[in-house]
Tab-separated table of N, CA, C and O in Angstrom:
chain	number	residue	atom	x	y	z
Z	942	MET	N	24.374	-122.666	24.568
Z	942	MET	CA	24.409	-122.548	22.934
Z	942	MET	C	24.810	-121.378	22.182
Z	942	MET	O	25.905	-121.579	21.440
Z	943	LYS	N	24.347	-120.220	22.484
Z	943	LYS	CA	24.684	-118.869	21.374
Z	943	LYS	C	25.606	-118.895	21.861
Z	943	LYS	O	26.551	-118.181	20.208
Z	944	THR	N	26.335	-118.450	23.113
Z	944	THR	CA	28.074	-118.556	22.885
Z	944	THR	C	28.777	-119.314	22.533
Z	944	THR	O	30.087	-118.745	21.237
Z	945	LEU	N	28.840	-120.980	22.538
Z	945	LEU	CA	29.158	-121.506	21.399
Z	945	LEU	C	29.386	-121.668	20.310
Z	945	LEU	O	30.499	-120.913	19.155
Z	946	ILE	N	27.517	-120.771	19.699
Z	946	ILE	CA	27.619	-120.302	17.822
Z	946	ILE	C	28.673	-119.238	17.531
Z	946	ILE	O	29.089	-119.200	16.676
Z	947	ASN	N	28.294	-117.727	18.761
Z	947	ASN	CA	29.300	-117.059	18.666
Z	947	ASN	C	30.928	-117.100	18.259
Z	947	ASN	O	31.990	-116.839	17.443
Z	948	ILE	N	31.909	-118.231	19.502
Z	948	ILE	CA	32.687	-118.625	19.542
Z	948	ILE	C	33.133	-119.524	18.221
Z	948	ILE	O	34.355	-119.175	17.501
Z	949	PHE	N	32.535	-120.063	17.995
Z	949	PHE	CA	31.919	-121.089	16.805
Z	949	PHE	C	32.637	-119.673	15.444
Z	949	PHE	O	33.645	-120.341	14.479
Z	950	PHE	N	32.141	-119.044	14.894
Z	950	PHE	CA	32.143	-117.974	14.259
Z	950	PHE	C	33.072	-116.991	13.878
Z	950	PHE	O	33.360	-116.871	13.306
Z	951	THR	N	33.781	-116.553	15.415
Z	951	THR	CA	35.011	-116.315	15.582
Z	951	THR	C	36.074	-116.948	15.241
Z	951	THR	O	36.733	-116.292	14.810
Z	952	ALA	N	35.711	-118.333	15.695
Z	952	ALA	CA	37.037	-119.121	15.090
Z	952	ALA	C	37.489	-119.504	13.327
Z	952	ALA	O	38.268	-119.205	12.836
Z	953	LEU	N	36.181	-119.293	12.738
Z	953	LEU	CA	36.497	-118.824	11.741
Z	953	LEU	C	36.176	-117.702	10.821
Z	953	LEU	O	37.221	-117.774	10.030
Z	954	PHE	N	36.058	-116.987	11.665
Z	954	PHE	CA	36.357	-115.063	10.954
Z	954	PHE	C	38.202	-115.488	11.385
Z	954	PHE	O	38.624	-114.880	10.269
Z	955	VAL	N	38.614	-115.858	12.429
Z	955	VAL	CA	40.305	-116.180	12.918
Z	955	VAL	C	41.210	-117.163	11.418
Z	955	VAL	O	41.615	-115.997	11.097
Z	956	ILE	N	40.082	-117.727	11.291
Z	956	ILE	CA	41.127	-118.442	10.001
Z	956	ILE	C	41.671	-117.785	9.088
Z	956	ILE	O	41.892	-118.220	7.901
Z	957	LEU	N	39.519	-117.856	8.483
Z	957	LEU	CA	39.731	-116.113	6.977
Z	957	LEU	C	40.419	-115.589	7.002
Z	957	LEU	O	40.961	-115.349	5.935
Z	958	LEU	N	40.374	-114.731	7.863
Z	958	LEU	CA	41.329	-113.211	8.367
Z	958	LEU	C	43.147	-113.454	8.373
Z	958	LEU	O	43.704	-113.271	7.259
Z	959	SER	N	43.852	-114.949	8.653
Z	959	SER	CA	44.376	-115.182	8.434
Z	959	SER	C	44.948	-115.872	6.894
Z	959	SER	O	46.591	-115.919	6.776
Z	960	TYR	N	44.383	-116.825	5.709
Z	960	TYR	CA	44.131	-116.454	4.709
Z	960	TYR	C	43.957	-115.320	3.854
Z	960	TYR	O	45.333	-114.978	2.823
Z	961	LEU	N	43.183	-114.451	3.903
Z	961	LEU	CA	43.476	-112.988	3.518
Z	961	LEU	C	44.265	-112.059	3.904
Z	961	LEU	O	44.724	-111.306	2.963
Z	962	MET	N	44.494	-111.797	5.116
Z	962	MET	CA	45.878	-110.252	5.629
Z	962	MET	C	47.277	-111.150	5.976
Z	962	MET	O	47.411	-112.091	6.520
Z	963	PRO	N	47.822	-110.544	4.953
Z	963	PRO	CA	49.323	-111.038	5.347
Z	963	PRO	C	49.686	-110.517	7.232
Z	963	PRO	O	49.036	-109.199	7.111
Z	964	GLY	N	50.622	-111.425	7.313
Z	964	GLY	CA	51.218	-111.540	8.663
Z	964	GLY	C	50.061	-111.635	10.037
Z	964	GLY	O	50.512	-111.362	11.198
Z	965	VAL	N	49.447	-112.463	9.177
Z	965	VAL	CA	48.636	-112.678	10.155
Z	965	VAL	C	48.449	-114.191	10.593
Z	965	VAL	O	48.094	-114.958	9.168
Z	966	ARG	N	48.783	-115.040	10.810
Z	966	ARG	CA	49.500	-116.991	11.031
Z	966	ARG	C	49.123	-117.818	12.042
Z	966	ARG	O	48.499	-117.778	12.977
Z	967	VAL	N	47.771	-118.913	11.747
Z	967	VAL	CA	46.904	-119.409	12.312
Z	967	VAL	C	47.148	-121.236	11.680
Z	967	VAL	O	46.881	-120.805	10.018
Z	968	ASP	N	47.699	-121.836	12.889
Z	968	ASP	CA	48.254	-123.269	12.360
Z	968	ASP	C	46.664	-124.006	12.064
Z	968	ASP	O	47.123	-124.792	11.020
Z	969	SER	N	46.005	-124.043	12.536
Z	969	SER	CA	44.600	-124.902	12.772
Z	969	SER	C	42.792	-124.415	13.131
Z	969	SER	O	43.531	-122.695	13.386
Z	970	PHE	N	42.627	-125.008	13.167
Z	970	PHE	CA	41.270	-124.958	13.233
Z	970	PHE	C	40.678	-124.660	14.402
Z	970	PHE	O	40.184	-123.686	14.846
Z	971	PHE	N	41.448	-125.748	15.425
Z	971	PHE	CA	41.725	-126.013	16.298
Z	971	PHE	C	42.217	-125.037	17.091
Z	971	PHE	O	42.057	-124.006	17.915
Z	972	THR	N	43.285	-123.770	16.551
Z	972	THR	CA	43.819	-123.192	17.057
Z	972	THR	C	43.372	-121.663	17.091
Z	972	THR	O	43.170	-121.303	17.928
Z	973	ALA	N	43.013	-121.949	16.026
Z	973	ALA	CA	41.594	-120.637	15.553
Z	973	ALA	C	40.877	-120.730	16.623
Z	973	ALA	O	39.778	-119.864	17.294
Z	974	PHE	N	40.447	-121.578	17.285
Z	974	PHE	CA	38.978	-121.655	17.967
Z	974	PHE	C	39.461	-121.751	19.387
Z	974	PHE	O	39.262	-120.775	20.643
Z	975	ILE	N	40.951	-122.144	20.180
Z	975	ILE	CA	41.507	-121.607	21.047
Z	975	ILE	C	41.430	-120.214	21.122
Z	975	ILE	O	41.152	-119.745	22.268
Z	976	VAL	N	42.185	-119.377	20.040
Z	976	VAL	CA	41.635	-118.518	19.689
Z	976	VAL	C	41.048	-117.203	20.246
Z	976	VAL	O	40.678	-116.390	20.854
Z	977	ALA	N	39.808	-118.425	19.698
Z	977	ALA	CA	38.081	-117.170	19.877
Z	977	ALA	C	37.928	-117.417	21.626
Z	977	ALA	O	37.731	-116.360	21.721
Z	978	LEU	N	38.096	-118.280	22.212
Z	978	LEU	CA	38.117	-118.456	23.700
Z	978	LEU	C	39.199	-117.859	23.766
Z	978	LEU	O	38.167	-116.853	24.761
Z	979	VAL	N	40.336	-117.494	24.040
Z	979	VAL	CA	41.218	-116.570	25.027
Z	979	VAL	C	40.943	-115.518	24.379
Z	979	VAL	O	40.951	-114.652	25.403
Z	980	LEU	N	40.407	-114.975	23.463
Z	980	LEU	CA	40.019	-113.622	22.618
Z	980	LEU	C	38.864	-113.762	24.012
Z	980	LEU	O	38.520	-112.121	24.279
Z	981	GLY	N	37.565	-114.336	24.224
Z	981	GLY	CA	36.260	-114.153	24.738
Z	981	GLY	C	36.914	-113.693	26.382
Z	981	GLY	O	36.266	-112.646	26.857
Z	982	LEU	N	37.704	-114.337	26.844
Z	982	LEU	CA	38.445	-114.580	27.514
Z	982	LEU	C	39.304	-112.792	28.076
Z	982	LEU	O	38.922	-112.380	29.516
Z	983	LEU	N	39.866	-112.773	27.188
Z	983	LEU	CA	40.536	-111.555	27.659
Z	983	LEU	C	39.608	-110.000	27.150
Z	983	LEU	O	39.504	-109.382	28.618
Z	984	ASN	N	38.345	-110.555	26.882
Z	984	ASN	CA	37.624	-109.281	26.542
Z	984	ASN	C	36.813	-109.434	27.579
Z	984	ASN	O	36.482	-108.063	27.856
Z	985	ILE	N	36.563	-110.576	28.751
Z	985	ILE	CA	35.597	-110.247	29.747
Z	985	ILE	C	36.689	-109.827	31.221
Z	985	ILE	O	36.525	-108.893	31.430
Z	986	PHE	N	37.323	-110.288	30.732
Z	986	PHE	CA	38.245	-109.524	31.836
Z	986	PHE	C	39.676	-109.109	32.264
Z	986	PHE	O	39.311	-108.173	32.771
Z	987	ILE	N	40.188	-109.516	31.012
Z	987	ILE	CA	41.550	-107.928	31.357
Z	987	ILE	C	40.853	-106.324	30.435
Z	987	ILE	O	40.901	-105.828	30.713
Z	988	LYS	N	40.045	-106.402	29.438
Z	988	LYS	CA	39.959	-105.045	28.485
Z	988	LYS	C	39.029	-104.768	29.330
Z	988	LYS	O	39.040	-102.973	29.422
Z	989	PRO	N	38.543	-104.806	30.777
Z	989	PRO	CA	36.790	-103.382	31.436
Z	989	PRO	C	38.011	-103.101	31.916
Z	989	PRO	O	38.156	-101.925	32.369
Z	990	LEU	N	39.413	-104.190	32.566
Z	990	LEU	CA	40.275	-103.195	33.850
Z	990	LEU	C	40.994	-102.372	32.329
Z	990	LEU	O	41.343	-101.050	33.222
Z	991	LEU	N	41.490	-102.362	31.213
Z	991	LEU	CA	42.164	-101.654	30.409
Z	991	LEU	C	41.324	-100.296	30.168
Z	991	LEU	O	41.806	-99.592	30.266
Z	992	VAL	N	40.208	-100.315	29.956
Z	992	VAL	CA	39.482	-99.687	29.674
Z	992	VAL	C	39.132	-98.167	30.895
Z	992	VAL	O	39.124	-97.370	30.791
Z	993	LEU	N	39.299	-98.895	32.442
Z	993	LEU	CA	38.552	-98.405	32.972
Z	993	LEU	C	40.234	-97.149	33.363
Z	993	LEU	O	40.495	-96.078	33.685
Z	994	PHE	N	41.275	-98.104	33.524
Z	994	PHE	CA	42.828	-97.768	34.122
Z	994	PHE	C	43.338	-96.467	33.036
Z	994	PHE	O	44.098	-95.219	33.277
Z	995	THR	N	42.376	-96.799	31.132
Z	995	THR	CA	42.787	-95.850	29.899
Z	995	THR	C	41.582	-94.911	29.850
Z	995	THR	O	41.568	-94.082	29.135
Z	996	LEU	N	41.165	-94.251	31.066
Z	996	LEU	CA	39.675	-93.640	30.840
Z	996	LEU	C	40.060	-92.171	30.657
Z	996	LEU	O	39.742	-91.763	29.712
Z	997	PRO	N	40.758	-91.786	31.366
Z	997	PRO	CA	41.316	-90.391	31.261
Z	997	PRO	C	41.771	-90.057	29.235
Z	997	PRO	O	41.528	-89.108	28.870
Z	998	VAL	N	42.593	-91.108	29.203
Z	998	VAL	CA	43.128	-91.217	27.267
Z	998	VAL	C	41.541	-91.437	26.207
Z	998	VAL	O	42.319	-90.758	25.638
Z	999	THR	N	41.431	-92.509	26.823
Z	999	THR	CA	40.139	-92.687	25.717
Z	999	THR	C	39.043	-91.113	25.850
Z	999	THR	O	38.305	-91.196	24.752
Z	1000	ILE	N	38.340	-90.372	26.792
Z	1000	ILE	CA	37.611	-89.798	26.980
Z	1000	ILE	C	38.049	-88.397	26.061
Z	1000	ILE	O	38.005	-87.756	24.927
Z	1001	PHE	N	40.231	-88.312	26.216
Z	1001	PHE	CA	40.594	-87.380	25.554
Z	1001	PHE	C	40.392	-87.336	24.188
Z	1001	PHE	O	40.286	-86.604	22.819
Z	1002	THR	N	40.549	-88.699	23.704
Z	1002	THR	CA	40.835	-88.938	22.136
Z	1002	THR	C	39.561	-89.359	21.600
Z	1002	THR	O	39.105	-90.112	20.787
Z	1003	LEU	N	38.680	-88.672	22.521
Z	1003	LEU	CA	36.817	-89.331	22.221
Z	1003	LEU	C	36.790	-90.872	21.688
Z	1003	LEU	O	36.469	-91.149	20.684
Z	1004	GLY	N	37.487	-91.446	21.981
Z	1004	GLY	CA	37.096	-93.356	22.490
Z	1004	GLY	C	37.652	-94.184	21.400
Z	1004	GLY	O	37.667	-94.972	21.168
Z	1005	LEU	N	38.325	-92.634	20.135
Z	1005	LEU	CA	39.750	-93.740	19.191
Z	1005	LEU	C	40.669	-94.487	20.380
Z	1005	LEU	O	41.033	-95.264	19.424
Z	1006	PHE	N	40.841	-94.148	21.396
Z	1006	PHE	CA	41.733	-94.919	22.182
Z	1006	PHE	C	41.275	-96.367	22.614
Z	1006	PHE	O	42.110	-97.692	22.907
Z	1007	LEU	N	40.394	-96.682	22.398
Z	1007	LEU	CA	39.398	-97.920	22.612
Z	1007	LEU	C	40.131	-98.954	21.091
Z	1007	LEU	O	40.737	-100.480	21.556
Z	1008	LEU	N	39.946	-98.418	20.266
Z	1008	LEU	CA	40.552	-98.989	18.422
Z	1008	LEU	C	42.382	-99.698	19.180
Z	1008	LEU	O	42.893	-100.653	19.134
Z	1009	VAL	N	43.579	-99.620	19.991
Z	1009	VAL	CA	44.546	-99.082	20.465
Z	1009	VAL	C	44.209	-100.677	21.523
Z	1009	VAL	O	45.560	-101.368	21.665
Z	1010	ILE	N	43.637	-100.508	22.709
Z	1010	ILE	CA	42.910	-102.025	23.442
Z	1010	ILE	C	42.976	-102.962	23.074
Z	1010	ILE	O	43.448	-104.073	23.294
Z	1011	ASN	N	41.891	-102.345	21.385
Z	1011	ASN	CA	41.728	-104.416	20.555
Z	1011	ASN	C	42.901	-104.560	20.138
Z	1011	ASN	O	43.315	-106.203	20.104
Z	1012	ALA	N	43.751	-103.606	19.560
Z	1012	ALA	CA	44.395	-104.242	19.016
Z	1012	ALA	C	46.050	-104.595	20.193
Z	1012	ALA	O	46.437	-105.893	20.401
Z	1013	LEU	N	45.510	-104.593	21.499
Z	1013	LEU	CA	46.982	-105.068	22.749
Z	1013	LEU	C	46.154	-106.174	23.012
Z	1013	LEU	O	46.925	-106.825	22.980
Z	1014	ILE	N	45.062	-106.270	22.866
Z	1014	ILE	CA	44.606	-107.505	23.511
Z	1014	ILE	C	44.438	-108.911	22.272
Z	1014	ILE	O	44.401	-109.539	22.710
Z	1015	ILE	N	44.516	-108.180	20.987
Z	1015	ILE	CA	44.630	-109.056	20.200
Z	1015	ILE	C	46.572	-109.661	19.871
Z	1015	ILE	O	46.516	-111.096	20.288
Z	1016	MET	N	47.125	-108.350	20.419
Z	1016	MET	CA	48.565	-108.387	20.471
Z	1016	MET	C	49.311	-109.604	22.341
Z	1016	MET	O	50.162	-110.557	21.493
Z	1017	LEU	N	48.231	-109.583	22.870
Z	1017	LEU	CA	47.519	-110.280	23.768
Z	1017	LEU	C	47.632	-111.959	24.071
Z	1017	LEU	O	48.138	-112.171	23.709
Z	1018	CYS	N	47.149	-111.968	23.199
Z	1018	CYS	CA	45.862	-113.417	22.433
Z	1018	CYS	C	47.219	-113.729	21.947
Z	1018	CYS	O	47.959	-115.124	21.876
Z	1019	ASP	N	48.167	-113.168	21.249
Z	1019	ASP	CA	49.431	-113.753	20.131
Z	1019	ASP	C	50.078	-114.435	21.072
Z	1019	ASP	O	50.551	-115.263	21.102
Z	1020	SER	N	50.769	-113.686	22.074
Z	1020	SER	CA	52.007	-114.949	23.266
Z	1020	SER	C	51.240	-115.427	24.445
Z	1020	SER	O	52.270	-116.530	24.716
Z	1021	LEU	N	49.635	-115.208	24.049
Z	1021	LEU	CA	49.322	-116.496	25.006
Z	1021	LEU	C	49.125	-117.725	24.163
Z	1021	LEU	O	49.362	-119.050	24.736
Z	1022	VAL	N	48.932	-118.067	22.965
Z	1022	VAL	CA	48.104	-119.062	22.023
Z	1022	VAL	C	49.475	-118.954	21.279
Z	1022	VAL	O	49.683	-118.761	20.513
Z	1023	GLU	N	49.913	-121.181	21.670
Z	1023	GLU	CA	50.725	-121.044	21.109
Z	1023	GLU	C	50.521	-121.434	19.082
Z	1023	GLU	O	49.059	-122.312	19.340
Z	1024	GLY	N	50.250	-120.534	17.688
Z	1024	GLY	CA	50.505	-121.296	16.580
Z	1024	GLY	C	49.808	-120.079	16.094
Z	1024	GLY	O	49.012	-120.465	15.016
Z	1025	PHE	N	49.433	-118.708	16.948
Z	1025	PHE	CA	48.452	-117.799	16.386
Z	1025	PHE	C	50.065	-116.912	16.222
Z	1025	PHE	O	50.325	-116.557	17.567
Z	1026	GLU	N	49.788	-116.001	15.155
Z	1026	GLU	CA	50.370	-114.997	15.089
Z	1026	GLU	C	49.674	-114.255	14.854
Z	1026	GLU	O	50.038	-113.774	13.344
Z	1027	VAL	N	50.824	-112.817	15.558
Z	1027	VAL	CA	50.403	-111.619	14.622
Z	1027	VAL	C	51.294	-110.842	14.288
Z	1027	VAL	O	51.880	-110.721	15.641
Z	1028	LEU	N	52.199	-109.742	13.416
Z	1028	LEU	CA	53.070	-109.454	13.250
Z	1028	LEU	C	53.044	-107.943	13.272
Z	1028	LEU	O	53.298	-107.364	12.416
Z	1029	GLY	N	53.387	-107.455	14.195
Z	1029	GLY	CA	52.948	-105.564	15.121
Z	1029	GLY	C	52.186	-105.372	15.200
Z	1029	GLY	O	51.100	-106.144	15.354
Z	1030	PHE	N	51.691	-103.880	15.289
Z	1030	PHE	CA	50.911	-103.542	15.902
Z	1030	PHE	C	49.490	-103.613	14.912
Z	1030	PHE	O	48.330	-102.899	15.465
Z	1031	TRP	N	50.258	-102.584	14.010
Z	1031	TRP	CA	48.889	-102.041	12.804
Z	1031	TRP	C	49.108	-103.057	12.559
Z	1031	TRP	O	47.110	-102.973	12.159
Z	1032	ARG	N	48.891	-103.992	12.090
Z	1032	ARG	CA	47.779	-105.423	11.817
Z	1032	ARG	C	47.356	-106.150	12.608
Z	1032	ARG	O	45.984	-106.756	12.560
Z	1033	ALA	N	47.482	-106.209	13.615
Z	1033	ALA	CA	46.861	-106.316	15.149
Z	1033	ALA	C	45.419	-105.261	15.320
Z	1033	ALA	O	44.417	-105.859	15.236
Z	1034	LEU	N	45.635	-103.910	14.889
Z	1034	LEU	CA	45.161	-103.014	14.779
Z	1034	LEU	C	43.757	-102.896	14.042
Z	1034	LEU	O	42.269	-103.511	14.445
Z	1035	LEU	N	44.502	-103.652	12.673
Z	1035	LEU	CA	43.441	-104.392	11.784
Z	1035	LEU	C	42.689	-105.463	11.227
Z	1035	LEU	O	41.437	-104.848	11.762
Z	1036	PHE	N	43.505	-106.122	12.343
Z	1036	PHE	CA	42.894	-107.662	12.825
Z	1036	PHE	C	41.694	-107.261	13.383
Z	1036	PHE	O	41.003	-107.760	13.079
Z	1037	SER	N	41.949	-106.252	14.185
Z	1037	SER	CA	40.608	-106.424	15.371
Z	1037	SER	C	39.778	-105.528	14.912
Z	1037	SER	O	38.400	-105.467	14.929
Z	1038	LEU	N	39.856	-104.820	13.662
Z	1038	LEU	CA	39.373	-104.153	13.623
Z	1038	LEU	C	37.763	-104.692	12.462
Z	1038	LEU	O	36.810	-104.894	12.391
Z	1039	VAL	N	38.895	-105.805	11.368
Z	1039	VAL	CA	37.648	-106.183	10.615
Z	1039	VAL	C	37.500	-107.469	11.155
Z	1039	VAL	O	36.251	-108.028	11.204
Z	1040	LEU	N	37.978	-107.961	12.483
Z	1040	LEU	CA	37.353	-109.489	13.264
Z	1040	LEU	C	35.931	-108.476	14.086
Z	1040	LEU	O	34.918	-109.148	14.156
Z	1041	SER	N	36.144	-107.522	14.434
Z	1041	SER	CA	34.779	-107.056	15.340
Z	1041	SER	C	33.878	-106.671	13.941
Z	1041	SER	O	32.752	-106.954	14.793
Z	1042	PHE	N	34.373	-105.947	13.021
Z	1042	PHE	CA	32.813	-105.926	12.037
Z	1042	PHE	C	32.415	-107.542	11.728
Z	1042	PHE	O	31.069	-107.627	11.513
Z	1043	CYS	N	33.264	-107.891	11.609
Z	1043	CYS	CA	32.487	-109.761	11.017
Z	1043	CYS	C	31.696	-110.031	11.980
Z	1043	CYS	O	30.278	-110.229	11.483
Z	1044	GLN	N	31.987	-110.147	13.319
Z	1044	GLN	CA	30.992	-110.044	14.146
Z	1044	GLN	C	30.035	-109.799	14.451
Z	1044	GLN	O	28.862	-110.387	14.724
Z	1045	SER	N	30.347	-108.270	14.345
Z	1045	SER	CA	28.729	-107.585	14.583
Z	1045	SER	C	28.236	-107.456	13.347
Z	1045	SER	O	26.628	-107.760	13.433
Z	1046	LEU	N	28.609	-108.302	12.049
Z	1046	LEU	CA	27.629	-108.447	11.038
Z	1046	LEU	C	26.752	-109.606	11.257
Z	1046	LEU	O	25.315	-109.982	10.864
Z	1047	VAL	N	27.921	-110.227	11.666
Z	1047	VAL	CA	27.023	-112.210	11.771
Z	1047	VAL	C	25.560	-111.752	12.711
Z	1047	VAL	O	25.063	-112.573	13.182
Z	1048	ALA	N	26.176	-111.029	14.230
Z	1048	ALA	CA	25.338	-110.264	15.390
Z	1048	ALA	C	24.270	-110.060	14.794
Z	1048	ALA	O	22.846	-110.124	15.562
Z	1049	SER	N	24.514	-109.162	13.883
Z	1049	SER	CA	22.645	-108.099	12.893
Z	1049	SER	C	22.398	-108.789	12.681
Z	1049	SER	O	20.556	-108.932	12.624
Z	1050	LEU	N	22.479	-109.938	11.596
Z	1050	LEU	CA	21.788	-110.951	10.711
Z	1050	LEU	C	21.411	-112.293	11.419
Z	1050	LEU	O	19.902	-112.746	10.838
Z	1051	SER	N	21.460	-112.738	12.921
Z	1051	SER	CA	21.086	-114.037	13.523
Z	1051	SER	C	20.024	-112.816	14.286
Z	1051	SER	O	19.006	-113.685	15.155
Z	1052	GLY	N	20.168	-111.600	14.528
Z	1052	GLY	CA	19.066	-110.797	14.763
Z	1052	GLY	C	19.770	-111.009	16.831
Z	1052	GLY	O	18.000	-110.912	17.154
Z	1053	LYS	N	20.583	-111.340	16.955
Z	1053	LYS	CA	20.966	-111.376	18.653
Z	1053	LYS	C	21.111	-109.831	18.979
Z	1053	LYS	O	20.936	-109.031	18.722
Z	1054	LYS	N	19.760	-109.722	20.082
Z	1054	LYS	CA	19.354	-108.709	21.040
Z	1054	LYS	C	20.727	-108.730	22.186
Z	1054	LYS	O	20.693	-109.564	23.297
Z	1055	ASP	N	21.183	-107.431	22.401
Z	1055	ASP	CA	21.991	-107.754	23.534
Z	1055	ASP	C	21.337	-106.531	24.804
Z	1055	ASP	O	20.755	-105.527	24.550
């Protein structure tokens, strides 16, 4: 049940960010829900592989390369989900930063323990 609530809040943040950020477009709440699902799946299956393969670069940049990986995950989601569009790498990076901040804020307010 917590997973479904997290997906709902992520979809809500995706739709909200599409209104606030120029260069990010989401067609509907259903599309935002699909984006939240796809982002969750990409973060579970693809992101650990990217982190593993880019570990030397991540260590060399003191972890800042993880931000690039997050932006790449957003851009991959953009190419997979019809009706979701992020224009460019820098907007994807900003979108991922704001989305991660909102998700962590909700997690801290809900008292979720990882």
